[in-house]
Every structure is written in C-alpha cells, then in structure tokens.
mmCIF file of C-alpha atoms in Angstrom:
data_model
loop_
_atom_site.group_PDB
_atom_site.id
_atom_site.type_symbol
_atom_site.label_atom_id
_atom_site.label_comp_id
_atom_site.label_asym_id
_atom_site.label_seq_id
_atom_site.Cartn_x
_atom_site.Cartn_y
_atom_site.Cartn_z
ATOM 1 C CA MET A 969 11.722 -5.831 3.854
ATOM 2 C CA GLY A 970 8.484 -4.157 4.926
ATOM 3 C CA LEU A 971 6.353 -1.564 3.181
ATOM 4 C CA ASP A 972 8.819 1.297 3.683
ATOM 5 C CA PHE A 973 8.875 4.586 1.749
ATOM 6 C CA THR A 974 8.548 8.373 1.933
ATOM 7 C CA ALA A 975 5.605 10.115 0.239
ATOM 8 C CA ILE A 976 6.190 13.657 -1.015
ATOM 9 C CA ASP A 977 4.106 16.529 -2.361
ATOM 10 C CA PHE A 978 5.192 19.981 -3.568
ATOM 11 C CA GLU A 979 3.278 23.173 -4.191
ATOM 12 C CA THR A 980 4.861 25.685 -6.555
ATOM 13 C CA ALA A 981 4.819 29.476 -6.749
ATOM 14 C CA ASN A 982 4.396 29.697 -10.514
ATOM 15 C CA GLY A 983 4.321 27.693 -13.700
ATOM 16 C CA PHE A 984 7.957 26.594 -13.561
ATOM 17 C CA ARG A 985 8.432 23.263 -11.802
ATOM 18 C CA GLY A 986 11.546 24.558 -10.099
ATOM 19 C CA SER A 987 9.620 27.111 -7.996
ATOM 20 C CA PRO A 988 8.636 25.117 -4.869
ATOM 21 C CA CYS A 989 7.108 27.142 -2.043
ATOM 22 C CA SER A 990 6.058 24.256 0.207
ATOM 23 C CA VAL A 991 6.679 20.550 0.633
ATOM 24 C CA GLY A 992 5.044 17.818 2.676
ATOM 25 C CA LEU A 993 6.629 14.455 3.504
ATOM 26 C CA THR A 994 5.211 11.328 5.134
ATOM 27 C CA LYS A 995 7.501 8.475 6.189
ATOM 28 C CA VAL A 996 6.083 4.941 6.284
ATOM 29 C CA ARG A 997 7.615 1.901 7.939
ATOM 30 C CA GLY A 998 5.982 -1.514 7.782
ATOM 31 C CA GLY A 999 2.861 -0.002 6.222
ATOM 32 C CA LYS A 1000 2.366 2.501 9.076
ATOM 33 C CA ILE A 1001 2.955 6.252 9.119
ATOM 34 C CA VAL A 1002 5.781 6.909 11.580
ATOM 35 C CA ALA A 1003 6.854 10.497 10.869
ATOM 36 C CA GLU A 1004 5.771 13.591 8.977
ATOM 37 C CA ALA A 1005 7.464 16.848 8.059
ATOM 38 C CA SER A 1006 6.533 19.942 6.098
ATOM 39 C CA TRP A 1007 8.219 23.224 5.258
ATOM 40 C CA LEU A 1008 7.395 26.527 3.656
ATOM 41 C CA MET A 1009 10.238 27.904 1.545
ATOM 42 C CA ARG A 1010 11.221 30.611 -0.859
ATOM 43 C CA PRO A 1011 11.705 29.303 -4.399
ATOM 44 C CA PRO A 1012 15.190 29.621 -5.919
ATOM 45 C CA ALA A 1013 16.307 33.212 -6.558
ATOM 46 C CA GLY A 1014 15.128 34.499 -9.903
ATOM 47 C CA TYR A 1015 12.296 31.957 -10.051
ATOM 48 C CA ASP A 1016 10.328 33.150 -7.022
ATOM 49 C CA HIS A 1017 7.506 35.098 -8.656
ATOM 50 C CA PHE A 1018 4.108 34.060 -7.256
ATOM 51 C CA ASP A 1019 1.458 33.648 -9.929
ATOM 52 C CA HIS A 1020 -1.969 34.609 -8.622
ATOM 53 C CA HIS A 1021 -3.499 31.442 -10.064
ATOM 54 C CA ASN A 1022 -1.148 29.290 -7.995
ATOM 55 C CA VAL A 1023 -1.833 31.355 -4.888
ATOM 56 C CA ARG A 1024 -5.557 30.915 -5.489
ATOM 57 C CA ILE A 1025 -5.075 27.144 -5.479
ATOM 58 C CA HIS A 1026 -2.815 26.632 -2.456
ATOM 59 C CA GLY A 1027 -3.184 29.921 -0.553
ATOM 60 C CA ILE A 1028 0.559 30.482 -0.073
ATOM 61 C CA THR A 1029 1.595 34.115 -0.621
ATOM 62 C CA PRO A 1030 5.009 35.792 -0.957
ATOM 63 C CA ALA A 1031 4.527 37.224 2.550
ATOM 64 C CA ALA A 1032 4.028 33.709 3.952
ATOM 65 C CA VAL A 1033 7.509 32.654 2.840
ATOM 66 C CA ALA A 1034 9.343 35.979 3.087
ATOM 67 C CA VAL A 1035 11.496 34.917 6.065
ATOM 68 C CA GLN A 1036 11.809 31.239 5.081
ATOM 69 C CA PRO A 1037 15.014 29.711 3.684
ATOM 70 C CA ARG A 1038 15.289 29.157 -0.030
ATOM 71 C CA PHE A 1039 14.818 25.679 -1.444
ATOM 72 C CA GLY A 1040 18.550 25.164 -1.927
ATOM 73 C CA GLU A 1041 19.225 25.988 1.724
ATOM 74 C CA LEU A 1042 16.434 23.698 2.901
ATOM 75 C CA PHE A 1043 17.096 20.719 0.652
ATOM 76 C CA PRO A 1044 19.705 19.127 2.972
ATOM 77 C CA GLU A 1045 16.943 18.767 5.597
ATOM 78 C CA ILE A 1046 14.466 17.465 3.015
ATOM 79 C CA GLY A 1047 17.066 15.030 1.700
ATOM 80 C CA ALA A 1048 17.945 13.880 5.202
ATOM 81 C CA PHE A 1049 14.289 13.123 5.947
ATOM 82 C CA ILE A 1050 13.993 11.096 2.728
ATOM 83 C CA GLY A 1051 17.287 9.296 3.264
ATOM 84 C CA GLU A 1052 17.570 6.320 0.922
ATOM 85 C CA ASP A 1053 13.818 5.700 0.790
ATOM 86 C CA VAL A 1054 11.794 5.094 -2.326
ATOM 87 C CA LEU A 1055 9.936 8.336 -3.068
ATOM 88 C CA VAL A 1056 6.178 8.095 -3.618
ATOM 89 C CA ALA A 1057 4.103 10.864 -5.204
ATOM 90 C CA HIS A 1058 0.786 11.319 -6.963
ATOM 91 C CA ASN A 1059 1.907 12.137 -10.520
ATOM 92 C CA ALA A 1060 5.500 11.501 -9.543
ATOM 93 C CA ALA A 1061 6.971 12.974 -12.728
ATOM 94 C CA PHE A 1062 5.867 16.401 -11.494
ATOM 95 C CA ASP A 1063 7.252 16.141 -7.945
ATOM 96 C CA LEU A 1064 10.511 14.513 -9.038
ATOM 97 C CA GLY A 1065 10.730 17.238 -11.676
ATOM 98 C CA VAL A 1066 10.363 19.867 -8.951
ATOM 99 C CA ILE A 1067 13.370 18.439 -7.108
ATOM 100 C CA ARG A 1068 15.471 18.267 -10.228
ATOM 101 C CA SER A 1069 14.622 21.679 -11.681
ATOM 102 C CA ALA A 1070 14.819 23.501 -8.334
ATOM 103 C CA LEU A 1071 18.255 22.023 -7.664
ATOM 104 C CA GLU A 1072 19.428 22.716 -11.210
ATOM 105 C CA VAL A 1073 18.543 26.421 -11.127
ATOM 106 C CA SER A 1074 20.083 26.587 -7.638
ATOM 107 C CA GLY A 1075 23.322 25.194 -9.093
ATOM 108 C CA LEU A 1076 23.167 22.134 -6.836
ATOM 109 C CA PRO A 1077 23.561 18.410 -7.594
ATOM 110 C CA GLY A 1078 20.825 15.919 -6.821
ATOM 111 C CA PRO A 1079 20.831 12.275 -5.730
ATOM 112 C CA ALA A 1080 19.229 9.381 -7.562
ATOM 113 C CA TYR A 1081 15.776 8.276 -6.418
ATOM 114 C CA ASP A 1082 13.744 5.176 -7.068
ATOM 115 C CA TYR A 1083 10.139 6.319 -7.140
ATOM 116 C CA VAL A 1084 6.533 5.203 -7.295
ATOM 117 C CA CYS A 1085 3.675 7.064 -8.969
ATOM 118 C CA THR A 1086 0.335 6.477 -7.238
ATOM 119 C CA VAL A 1087 -1.523 7.834 -10.285
ATOM 120 C CA MET A 1088 -0.160 4.893 -12.253
ATOM 121 C CA LEU A 1089 -0.955 2.423 -9.468
ATOM 122 C CA SER A 1090 -4.428 3.878 -8.964
ATOM 123 C CA ARG A 1091 -5.119 3.376 -12.658
ATOM 124 C CA ARG A 1092 -3.951 -0.235 -12.434
ATOM 125 C CA CYS A 1093 -5.653 -1.172 -9.168
ATOM 126 C CA TYR A 1094 -8.798 0.960 -8.851
ATOM 127 C CA SER A 1095 -11.656 1.538 -11.268
ATOM 128 C CA LEU A 1096 -12.211 5.297 -11.035
ATOM 129 C CA VAL A 1097 -13.464 7.762 -13.596
ATOM 130 C CA SER A 1098 -10.780 10.139 -12.292
ATOM 131 C CA ASN A 1099 -7.519 9.156 -10.631
ATOM 132 C CA SER A 1100 -6.902 12.652 -9.262
ATOM 133 C CA LEU A 1101 -5.695 12.689 -5.670
ATOM 134 C CA PRO A 1102 -9.087 13.401 -4.010
ATOM 135 C CA PHE A 1103 -10.809 10.551 -5.894
ATOM 136 C CA ALA A 1104 -8.004 8.048 -5.271
ATOM 137 C CA ALA A 1105 -7.683 9.049 -1.598
ATOM 138 C CA GLU A 1106 -11.418 8.566 -1.076
ATOM 139 C CA GLU A 1107 -11.210 5.108 -2.661
ATOM 140 C CA ALA A 1108 -8.282 4.265 -0.366
ATOM 141 C CA GLY A 1109 -10.243 5.271 2.724
ATOM 142 C CA VAL A 1110 -8.123 8.356 3.475
ATOM 143 C CA PRO A 1111 -10.316 11.208 2.177
ATOM 144 C CA LEU A 1112 -8.679 14.599 1.738
ATOM 145 C CA VAL A 1113 -9.932 17.491 3.837
ATOM 146 C CA ASN A 1114 -7.625 20.235 2.598
ATOM 147 C CA HIS A 1115 -6.405 19.405 -0.908
ATOM 148 C CA HIS A 1116 -3.281 21.359 -1.953
ATOM 149 C CA ASP A 1117 -1.952 21.494 1.580
ATOM 150 C CA ALA A 1118 1.353 19.719 0.903
ATOM 151 C CA ALA A 1119 1.406 17.845 4.210
ATOM 152 C CA GLU A 1120 -2.145 16.528 3.771
ATOM 153 C CA ASP A 1121 -1.548 15.608 0.137
ATOM 154 C CA ALA A 1122 1.598 13.646 1.048
ATOM 155 C CA ARG A 1123 -0.303 11.840 3.814
ATOM 156 C CA ALA A 1124 -3.119 10.945 1.392
ATOM 157 C CA CYS A 1125 -0.592 9.712 -1.171
ATOM 158 C CA ALA A 1126 0.959 7.458 1.470
ATOM 159 C CA GLY A 1127 -2.492 6.115 2.345
ATOM 160 C CA ILE A 1128 -3.184 5.262 -1.290
ATOM 161 C CA LEU A 1129 -0.015 3.177 -1.599
ATOM 162 C CA ILE A 1130 -0.674 1.436 1.723
ATOM 163 C CA ASP A 1131 -4.186 0.541 0.549
ATOM 164 C CA ILE A 1132 -3.066 -0.666 -2.882
ATOM 165 C CA ALA A 1133 -0.365 -2.845 -1.330
ATOM 166 C CA ALA A 1134 -2.920 -4.354 1.062
ATOM 167 C CA ARG A 1135 -5.369 -5.086 -1.771
ATOM 168 C CA ASN A 1136 -2.607 -6.920 -3.611
ATOM 169 C CA GLY A 1137 -1.324 -8.808 -0.564
ATOM 170 C CA ALA A 1138 2.085 -7.159 -0.897
ATOM 171 C CA ASN A 1139 4.312 -6.611 2.118
ATOM 172 C CA SER A 1140 6.777 -4.352 0.313
ATOM 173 C CA ILE A 1141 6.990 -2.145 -2.757
ATOM 174 C CA ALA A 1142 9.176 -4.784 -4.418
ATOM 175 C CA GLU A 1143 6.465 -7.416 -3.875
ATOM 176 C CA LEU A 1144 3.790 -5.047 -5.160
ATOM 177 C CA TYR A 1145 5.677 -4.257 -8.353
ATOM 178 C CA LEU A 1146 6.465 -7.935 -8.887
ATOM 179 C CA SER A 1147 2.792 -8.872 -8.515
ATOM 180 C CA LEU A 1148 1.778 -6.172 -11.023
ATOM 181 C CA GLY A 1149 4.549 -7.010 -13.489
ATOM 182 C CA LEU A 1150 6.018 -3.508 -13.251
ATOM 183 C CA ALA A 1151 9.599 -2.225 -13.116
ATOM 184 C CA MET A 1152 10.574 0.397 -10.544
ATOM 185 C CA PRO A 1153 11.306 3.751 -12.255
ATOM 186 C CA ARG A 1154 14.369 5.741 -11.241
ATOM 187 C CA GLN A 1155 15.460 9.358 -11.500
ATOM 188 C CA GLN A 1156 19.202 9.353 -11.991
ATOM 189 C CA ALA A 1157 21.626 11.469 -10.002
ATOM 190 C CA PHE A 1158 22.677 14.687 -11.708
ATOM 191 C CA ASP A 1159 25.130 17.559 -11.375
ATOM 192 C CA PRO A 1160 24.229 20.796 -13.188
ATOM 193 C CA ALA A 1161 27.915 21.723 -13.325
ATOM 194 C CA THR A 1162 28.805 18.736 -15.476
ATOM 195 C CA GLY A 1163 25.595 17.151 -16.766
ATOM 196 C CA GLU A 1164 22.866 18.067 -19.209
ATOM 197 C CA LEU A 1165 20.116 20.217 -17.723
ATOM 198 C CA SER A 1166 16.466 19.194 -17.946
ATOM 199 C CA LYS A 1167 14.311 20.885 -20.577
ATOM 200 C CA PRO A 1168 12.152 22.802 -18.047
ATOM 201 C CA SER A 1169 15.281 24.272 -16.446
ATOM 202 C CA LEU A 1170 16.821 25.177 -19.790
ATOM 203 C CA ALA A 1171 13.617 26.943 -20.789
ATOM 204 C CA ALA A 1172 13.424 28.800 -17.468
ATOM 205 C CA MET A 1173 17.076 29.831 -17.650
ATOM 206 C CA SER A 1174 16.453 31.233 -21.124
ATOM 207 C CA GLY A 1175 14.087 33.709 -19.502
ATOM 208 C CA ALA A 1176 10.893 32.096 -20.783
ATOM 209 C CA SER A 1177 9.620 30.548 -17.560
ATOM 210 C CA GLY A 1178 6.021 31.590 -18.182
ATOM 211 C CA ASN A 1179 5.737 33.045 -14.685
ATOM 212 C CA GLY A 1180 3.382 35.818 -15.677
ATOM 213 C CA ALA A 1181 1.512 33.859 -18.324
ATOM 214 C CA ALA A 1182 -2.251 33.673 -18.382
ATOM 215 C CA LEU A 1183 -3.866 30.590 -16.889
ATOM 216 C CA VAL A 1184 -5.792 29.802 -20.044
ATOM 217 C CA ARG A 1185 -6.272 31.640 -23.275
ATOM 218 C CA ARG A 1186 -9.475 33.509 -23.835
ATOM 219 C CA PHE A 1187 -12.460 31.547 -25.015
ATOM 220 C CA GLN A 1188 -12.620 31.259 -28.770
ATOM 221 C CA SER A 1189 -15.928 30.664 -30.438
ATOM 222 C CA GLY A 1190 -16.276 27.901 -32.951
ATOM 223 C CA TRP A 1191 -15.240 24.283 -32.994
ATOM 224 C CA PRO A 1192 -11.599 23.696 -31.922
ATOM 225 C CA GLU A 1193 -9.352 22.494 -34.717
ATOM 226 C CA GLU A 1194 -8.744 18.764 -34.209
ATOM 227 C CA GLY A 1195 -5.734 18.364 -36.450
ATOM 228 C CA LEU A 1196 -4.326 15.016 -37.527
ATOM 229 C CA ASN A 1197 -3.939 12.000 -35.275
ATOM 230 C CA PRO A 1198 -0.183 11.239 -35.347
ATOM 231 C CA GLU A 1199 1.231 7.761 -34.964
ATOM 232 C CA PRO A 1200 2.455 6.902 -31.444
ATOM 233 C CA ASN A 1201 6.190 7.241 -30.867
ATOM 234 C CA ALA A 1202 7.612 3.727 -31.086
ATOM 235 C CA ASP A 1203 10.545 4.727 -28.851
ATOM 236 C CA ALA A 1204 8.424 6.211 -26.050
ATOM 237 C CA GLU A 1205 9.056 5.210 -22.440
ATOM 238 C CA PRO A 1206 6.677 2.319 -21.574
ATOM 239 C CA GLY A 1207 6.433 3.541 -17.980
ATOM 240 C CA HIS A 1208 4.875 6.875 -18.943
ATOM 241 C CA PRO A 1209 1.238 7.241 -17.782
ATOM 242 C CA LEU A 1210 0.027 7.925 -21.349
ATOM 243 C CA TYR A 1211 1.965 5.118 -23.026
ATOM 244 C CA GLY A 1212 -0.401 2.732 -24.800
ATOM 245 C CA GLN A 1213 -3.469 4.850 -23.996
ATOM 246 C CA THR A 1214 -6.064 6.073 -26.485
ATOM 247 C CA VAL A 1215 -6.618 9.768 -25.799
ATOM 248 C CA VAL A 1216 -9.463 12.092 -26.833
ATOM 249 C CA PHE A 1217 -9.697 15.840 -26.132
ATOM 250 C CA THR A 1218 -12.783 17.930 -25.410
ATOM 251 C CA GLY A 1219 -13.446 21.586 -24.592
ATOM 252 C CA GLN A 1220 -11.196 24.601 -25.079
ATOM 253 C CA LEU A 1221 -7.592 23.872 -24.131
ATOM 254 C CA SER A 1222 -4.913 26.447 -23.345
ATOM 255 C CA ILE A 1223 -2.890 24.788 -26.105
ATOM 256 C CA GLY A 1224 -4.137 23.764 -29.542
ATOM 257 C CA ARG A 1225 -5.474 20.256 -29.956
ATOM 258 C CA PRO A 1226 -2.926 19.457 -32.693
ATOM 259 C CA ASP A 1227 -0.158 20.358 -30.215
ATOM 260 C CA ALA A 1228 -1.846 18.291 -27.473
ATOM 261 C CA LYS A 1229 -2.065 15.330 -29.848
ATOM 262 C CA LEU A 1230 1.616 15.608 -30.770
ATOM 263 C CA ARG A 1231 2.607 15.654 -27.101
ATOM 264 C CA SER A 1232 0.460 12.586 -26.435
ATOM 265 C CA ALA A 1233 1.864 10.664 -29.387
ATOM 266 C CA HIS A 1234 5.404 11.604 -28.324
ATOM 267 C CA HIS A 1235 4.767 9.664 -25.097
ATOM 268 C CA GLY A 1236 3.358 6.619 -26.879
ATOM 269 C CA ALA A 1237 -0.370 7.407 -26.877
ATOM 270 C CA ARG A 1238 -2.786 7.007 -29.759
ATOM 271 C CA THR A 1239 -5.113 9.972 -30.259
ATOM 272 C CA GLU A 1240 -8.604 10.021 -31.735
ATOM 273 C CA SER A 1241 -11.172 12.740 -32.354
ATOM 274 C CA ARG A 1242 -14.233 11.188 -30.769
ATOM 275 C CA VAL A 1243 -15.068 8.947 -27.831
ATOM 276 C CA THR A 1244 -15.416 5.283 -28.811
ATOM 277 C CA GLY A 1245 -15.085 1.882 -27.227
ATOM 278 C CA ARG A 1246 -11.302 2.234 -27.688
ATOM 279 C CA THR A 1247 -11.022 5.434 -25.618
ATOM 280 C CA THR A 1248 -9.107 5.081 -22.355
ATOM 281 C CA VAL A 1249 -8.371 8.741 -21.489
ATOM 282 C CA LEU A 1250 -10.432 11.909 -22.008
ATOM 283 C CA VAL A 1251 -8.664 15.247 -21.454
ATOM 284 C CA VAL A 1252 -11.115 18.046 -20.621
ATOM 285 C CA GLY A 1253 -10.394 21.750 -21.129
ATOM 286 C CA ASP A 1254 -12.507 24.803 -20.184
ATOM 287 C CA GLY A 1255 -10.851 24.979 -16.746
ATOM 288 C CA PHE A 1256 -12.319 21.604 -15.758
ATOM 289 C CA VAL A 1257 -11.212 20.090 -12.433
ATOM 290 C CA ALA A 1258 -12.002 16.637 -11.093
ATOM 291 C CA SER A 1259 -14.730 17.905 -8.751
ATOM 292 C CA ASP A 1260 -16.749 18.893 -11.834
ATOM 293 C CA LEU A 1261 -17.465 15.201 -12.325
ATOM 294 C CA ARG A 1262 -19.782 15.499 -9.343
ATOM 295 C CA ASN A 1263 -21.413 18.844 -10.050
ATOM 296 C CA GLY A 1264 -22.307 18.167 -13.671
ATOM 297 C CA ARG A 1265 -20.243 20.900 -15.398
ATOM 298 C CA LEU A 1266 -19.337 18.596 -18.270
ATOM 299 C CA THR A 1267 -19.036 18.567 -22.047
ATOM 300 C CA GLY A 1268 -20.980 16.107 -24.157
ATOM 301 C CA LYS A 1269 -17.876 13.953 -24.590
ATOM 302 C CA ALA A 1270 -17.342 13.866 -20.830
ATOM 303 C CA ARG A 1271 -20.945 12.765 -20.248
ATOM 304 C CA ARG A 1272 -20.420 10.046 -22.836
ATOM 305 C CA VAL A 1273 -17.316 8.911 -20.937
ATOM 306 C CA LEU A 1274 -19.277 8.694 -17.683
ATOM 307 C CA GLU A 1275 -21.871 6.533 -19.436
ATOM 308 C CA LEU A 1276 -19.175 4.211 -20.810
ATOM 309 C CA HIS A 1277 -17.484 4.034 -17.428
ATOM 310 C CA GLU A 1278 -20.757 3.005 -15.809
ATOM 311 C CA ARG A 1279 -20.984 0.204 -18.382
ATOM 312 C CA GLY A 1280 -17.576 -1.102 -17.344
ATOM 313 C CA GLN A 1281 -15.236 0.488 -19.905
ATOM 314 C CA ALA A 1282 -11.849 1.310 -18.366
ATOM 315 C CA ILE A 1283 -11.731 5.028 -19.099
ATOM 316 C CA GLU A 1284 -10.306 7.984 -17.198
ATOM 317 C CA VAL A 1285 -11.001 11.725 -17.195
ATOM 318 C CA LEU A 1286 -8.045 14.128 -16.853
ATOM 319 C CA SER A 1287 -8.066 17.873 -16.389
ATOM 320 C CA GLU A 1288 -5.851 19.772 -18.783
ATOM 321 C CA GLY A 1289 -3.575 20.601 -15.851
ATOM 322 C CA GLU A 1290 -3.063 16.928 -15.040
ATOM 323 C CA PHE A 1291 -2.405 16.197 -18.710
ATOM 324 C CA LEU A 1292 0.191 18.975 -18.987
ATOM 325 C CA GLN A 1293 1.968 17.736 -15.893
ATOM 326 C CA MET A 1294 2.291 14.376 -17.606
ATOM 327 C CA VAL A 1295 3.531 15.654 -20.975
ATOM 328 C CA GLY A 1296 5.499 18.742 -19.923
ATOM 329 C CA SER A 1297 5.237 22.299 -21.137
ATOM 330 C CA ALA A 1298 7.459 22.333 -24.201
ATOM 331 C CA ALA A 1299 5.742 21.768 -27.514
ATOM 332 C CA VAL A 1300 6.702 18.664 -29.482
ATOM 333 C CA PRO A 1301 7.671 19.374 -33.092
ATOM 334 C CA ALA A 1302 5.708 17.921 -35.947
ATOM 335 C CA PRO A 1303 7.826 15.931 -38.417
ATOM 336 C CA GLY A 1304 9.969 18.332 -40.452
ATOM 337 C CA PHE A 1305 9.733 21.254 -38.013
ATOM 338 C CA GLU A 1306 12.100 22.459 -35.294
ATOM 339 C CA ALA A 1307 11.119 22.125 -31.649
ATOM 340 C CA LEU A 1308 9.868 25.126 -29.719
ATOM 341 C CA THR A 1309 12.316 25.775 -26.890
ATOM 342 C CA GLY A 1310 10.239 27.873 -24.529
ATOM 343 C CA PRO A 1311 7.250 26.833 -22.414
ATOM 344 C CA THR A 1312 3.781 28.132 -23.089
ATOM 345 C CA GLY A 1313 1.221 29.880 -20.947
ATOM 346 C CA ALA A 1314 -0.081 26.423 -20.099
ATOM 347 C CA ASP A 1315 2.833 26.074 -17.640
ATOM 348 C CA ALA A 1316 0.994 28.076 -15.005
ATOM 349 C CA PHE A 1317 -2.170 26.070 -15.613
ATOM 350 C CA ALA A 1318 -0.374 22.753 -15.136
ATOM 351 C CA ALA A 1319 1.358 23.737 -11.936
ATOM 352 C CA ALA A 1320 -1.664 25.428 -10.432
ATOM 353 C CA VAL A 1321 -3.862 22.357 -10.631
ATOM 354 C CA ASN A 1322 -1.288 19.848 -9.423
ATOM 355 C CA ALA A 1323 -3.480 16.869 -8.592
#
C-alpha cells in the first residue's frame, strides 16, 4: 500500500458543527496529490443561520450559497469522492463531527471512517510553539496563502501528512502509525433513526444551538477566577489531543476557567494555575489567534511559554477556539452536579476560528 488518503476541511455557518457551508477535499495516491474537489452548500434546514463572526472568518455569506444544494443533498458526491479512503483533517474531531452532526440533523445515516488528525501528528513530529494549520503548513513546506478557504486548507493538511510521512520514512499511513506507536482512530457508522445521537446534535435539536450567541463575553475587570485543579479522568480516551497534557489558561476566556479546567480533566489532562517546567499546553483567551505569536499581542504567561519553548521545553500555545474544538461545547459537570445540556456562546467562537 502507498501513502493514500483524502484530506478534508469544512467551514461552518455558525457555532453548531452541523452547519457546513463549504468543504474542500484533496485526494492523495502514493504521496502525490491526484485530485481535488470543493463545494459551497447550504447547511441543513433549520441550522442554516450565518453568524457574522463566522462570515468574517471565511467570507461565505448566505447569498453565496442561496442556490446551492443542502449538505444532505450534496453528501453522496462528497462520500463518493472520499470512497473508502482514510480521512485526514487538521483537528479531525471537528471535521468528523461536522459530518456526523450535519447528517444527524438531516436525518441521514453516515458511514464509518478511519481518520488521521494532523494536529496530533504535528505535535508528535514537529517542534512548534503553535500547531495551528498555518504554522504546521509552513513547517511542512506548503505555506497557506488563503487560510479558511476550505480547498486550500485541505490541500495544506494533505501536505502536512505527506511531509510527516517522509520525515519518518513511512510509505503508508499504516507504516507511519506503526513507527510512532499509534493506533488508527475510527468514527463508527451511525443511523440517526436507530442509534444514539451525538451531544452537539442533541443540543442543537433542543433549540439551543447557540447560533446567535456572542463570540466572547464582554471583558471583565479583575483577575479571572482560577478554580480548583481537578484530577484527570482515568477513563479518558488516550487518543484525545489533551490526554496526558498539562494545561494552563491565560487571559479572559468566553467560558470560566473552572469550566475550562473541568473540560480538560474530562479528557485526561492535568490542569495547573501557572506556567512551570511541567506545562505542555497554554490556552490563551482575549480573542488570541496563532498569528499573535508573531505580532507580540501576548499575555505574560504566553511570553513565558515562548521563553520556555526557546529553551527546548515541549510546549504548545492554543487559541481558545482551538481548545473548544477539542473539548466540545457542552459543559462538563463537577462531581455531584448535573450536566448542562445546552452549548454555550463559546460554540460560535470555536467554529469561527477553526484552525
């Protein structure tokens, strides 16, 4: 087998994952790009509100998709292009979640997919202060010109995997995963008519999709409440990008730090309140995006992280949007309390800054 796969990237209309308005796909055979496809689409009916923050990021407006087919009508073509390929995406949990939620709210079943997350591989194989798509693509020698164009993002994602495989002397994804000691993750097939719906879809169907929610809450003066540092969930999925990490938060988040810490611990991370030699991930609020690492708009903790990174400490900076894509929108209950069922205003933030 050669290095064969299909890379995929979605842009969404609003904070609900199941609101795709564009998709880009890049097919690779033997480590070479052989075909590309992209479509504009209307999100599923009832979930097609365009949040202005998302439009500001990707530039797609309701008028741009007004005459396009809905996702459910278009998915047979998308699925045919993918075929039985392994799907590759940068922060794959988000893009695979788009497929699942969009099909669920469309009342359609979905196939199983083996998938690769190039965020995870970038973290394992590069030494970057940010593993966002522009930074990883630059390291791979396929710099992005128009980030958040789905076709260009999918092409860059493909280039990252091709580069990582070459650096590891792997001629296939199976060889690459074997050399890194990793197991291939898989999204199982599902049928919304008979199976359990995903939490994002259940929340959206309850009418709390967060479509009109604010991007971030208003700035609040004073020091953010840190809260306790909960113990990591012993039953968390080892393949999650936060599993085994030591996470610190800085700046104003659109969710409270105690909530952010609970979500991290739920996925197997240890949280702390200050940057130390143990820190592996710093999540930055205040509307931070990865490009701020180059223009100097940083908190004191972020500057400290850059210093430690320069000294060789394996540490990564995440925007709050990237973090929320990893942990999902629903709050995780503290011990003894019931879970919150609806998503928060952070939904729109997470989708809008899809890295």
